[in-house]
Amino acid sequence: MRLVLDIFTVLAVSAGAFFFLAGTVGLIRFPDALTRLHALTKVDNLGLGLVVLGLLPQANGLFGALKLVTIWLLVQLSGAIVTQLIAGTVRQHGPRE
Amino acid sequence: MNSPDERDGPEELSPDRPVALGSAIFRSIGFFGFWLVLTGADPSDLAAGLVAAFAATWASLRLMPTQPWDLRPIKLAGYVSHFLRQSITAGIDVAWLALDPRLRLRPGFVVYQAQLPPGTTREAFCAIMSLMPGTLPCGQAEGNGLTIHCLDVTQPVAEQLAVEEALCVQALRGVPRNG
């Protein structure tokens, strides 16, 4: 059972790392600030979600697991809000060079 | 389909004491639970946690007054699972675009006429939209419109958003009454 959970952790965290990599590639390759925001919010949220999911079986009891999920929720919330603020500012004033 | 009867009663006009007290208790339990999670329920931190939960409840009632929420747990659970599937699709979709050697982006703005009036539910819908595939709200447009930045403007973005908005309203019904 332990082995199955460990394999699950390795697979999920690796998948999460892959999405973080893809998000960073998007950040570098996408042409402007707004398209880069898409890359950061969407791909990195999925990456973090997979890392958290993978770490849940290794968590230190119920509170440890809840703490991991809380981190993911807080990052989702702040990502969703900050992205809109940056996008609104870029649309009004244009990107800073 | 019927809304709870007290929302159509006179209580809606006067400050609704029982609802406010109930939501104060509910929120303080939530904040204290959050504190327990953050500190690992360390007994030496409990007193500070109680003070922090009380202060957070006071601030939240000031910043976000009580509203008559009418949540349906089953619908909400269904919506959460829909949202998780959509955010997985969004991540895969953008990762695919980023790693595609040809970089097939058609970015641009779309104005979407929202049905929701300005208020908490619309803010929530905007936050959800920013985690959905291909859309990123970036401010108001004329009328009741929202300016949406899209990675691919050839997609039927407005139609998809109308479907999403209807789902969101169904799950969070009872809130869009502040317009």
mmCIF file of C-alpha atoms in Angstrom, chain A residues 76-77 79-81 84, chain B residues 64 67 69 71 76 79 83 112 114 116-132 135-137 140 146 148 161 164-173 175-176 178:
data_model
loop_
_atom_site.group_PDB
_atom_site.id
_atom_site.type_symbol
_atom_site.label_atom_id
_atom_site.label_comp_id
_atom_site.label_asym_id
_atom_site.label_seq_id
_atom_site.Cartn_x
_atom_site.Cartn_y
_atom_site.Cartn_z
ATOM 1 C CA GLN A 76 -6.192 29.866 -6.672
ATOM 2 C CA LEU A 77 -7.995 32.757 -5.013
ATOM 3 C CA GLY A 79 -4.249 34.101 -8.725
ATOM 4 C CA ALA A 80 -7.810 34.629 -9.917
ATOM 5 C CA ILE A 81 -8.003 38.113 -8.409
ATOM 6 C CA GLN A 84 -7.747 40.371 -13.307
ATOM 7 C CA MET B 64 -18.819 41.704 3.301
ATOM 8 C CA GLN B 67 -26.507 38.270 2.397
ATOM 9 C CA TRP B 69 -27.382 32.910 0.528
ATOM 10 C CA LEU B 71 -26.952 27.432 -1.498
ATOM 11 C CA LEU B 76 -22.781 23.387 -5.582
ATOM 12 C CA TYR B 79 -20.559 22.972 -9.960
ATOM 13 C CA PHE B 83 -15.091 23.857 -12.255
ATOM 14 C CA TYR B 112 -19.398 39.780 -23.219
ATOM 15 C CA ALA B 114 -23.189 39.644 -18.634
ATOM 16 C CA LEU B 116 -25.481 39.243 -13.653
ATOM 17 C CA PRO B 117 -25.695 42.748 -12.198
ATOM 18 C CA PRO B 118 -22.510 44.196 -10.679
ATOM 19 C CA GLY B 119 -21.994 42.710 -7.236
ATOM 20 C CA THR B 120 -20.523 39.813 -5.344
ATOM 21 C CA THR B 121 -21.833 37.078 -7.612
ATOM 22 C CA ARG B 122 -20.450 38.781 -10.687
ATOM 23 C CA GLU B 123 -17.071 39.162 -9.000
ATOM 24 C CA ALA B 124 -17.170 35.466 -8.183
ATOM 25 C CA PHE B 125 -18.076 34.666 -11.781
ATOM 26 C CA CYS B 126 -15.149 36.800 -13.035
ATOM 27 C CA ALA B 127 -12.767 34.990 -10.684
ATOM 28 C CA ILE B 128 -14.028 31.631 -11.920
ATOM 29 C CA MET B 129 -13.828 32.802 -15.536
ATOM 30 C CA SER B 130 -10.181 33.744 -15.112
ATOM 31 C CA LEU B 131 -9.433 30.105 -14.260
ATOM 32 C CA MET B 132 -11.453 28.718 -17.172
ATOM 33 C CA THR B 135 -10.701 33.534 -21.025
ATOM 34 C CA LEU B 136 -9.354 36.319 -18.823
ATOM 35 C CA PRO B 137 -11.670 39.122 -17.666
ATOM 36 C CA GLN B 140 -15.866 46.608 -17.552
ATOM 37 C CA LEU B 146 -17.208 42.646 -19.471
ATOM 38 C CA ILE B 148 -12.573 39.413 -21.905
ATOM 39 C CA LEU B 161 -19.466 32.187 -21.298
ATOM 40 C CA GLU B 164 -20.887 29.116 -17.774
ATOM 41 C CA GLU B 165 -22.744 32.091 -16.356
ATOM 42 C CA ALA B 166 -26.031 30.179 -16.271
ATOM 43 C CA LEU B 167 -24.319 27.306 -14.414
ATOM 44 C CA CYS B 168 -22.728 29.742 -11.978
ATOM 45 C CA VAL B 169 -26.052 31.472 -11.269
ATOM 46 C CA GLN B 170 -27.763 28.127 -10.707
ATOM 47 C CA ALA B 171 -25.125 27.090 -8.165
ATOM 48 C CA LEU B 172 -25.022 30.427 -6.311
ATOM 49 C CA ARG B 173 -28.662 31.384 -6.611
ATOM 50 C CA VAL B 175 -27.119 36.315 -4.243
ATOM 51 C CA PRO B 176 -27.760 38.429 -7.381
ATOM 52 C CA ASN B 178 -28.095 43.620 -5.066
#
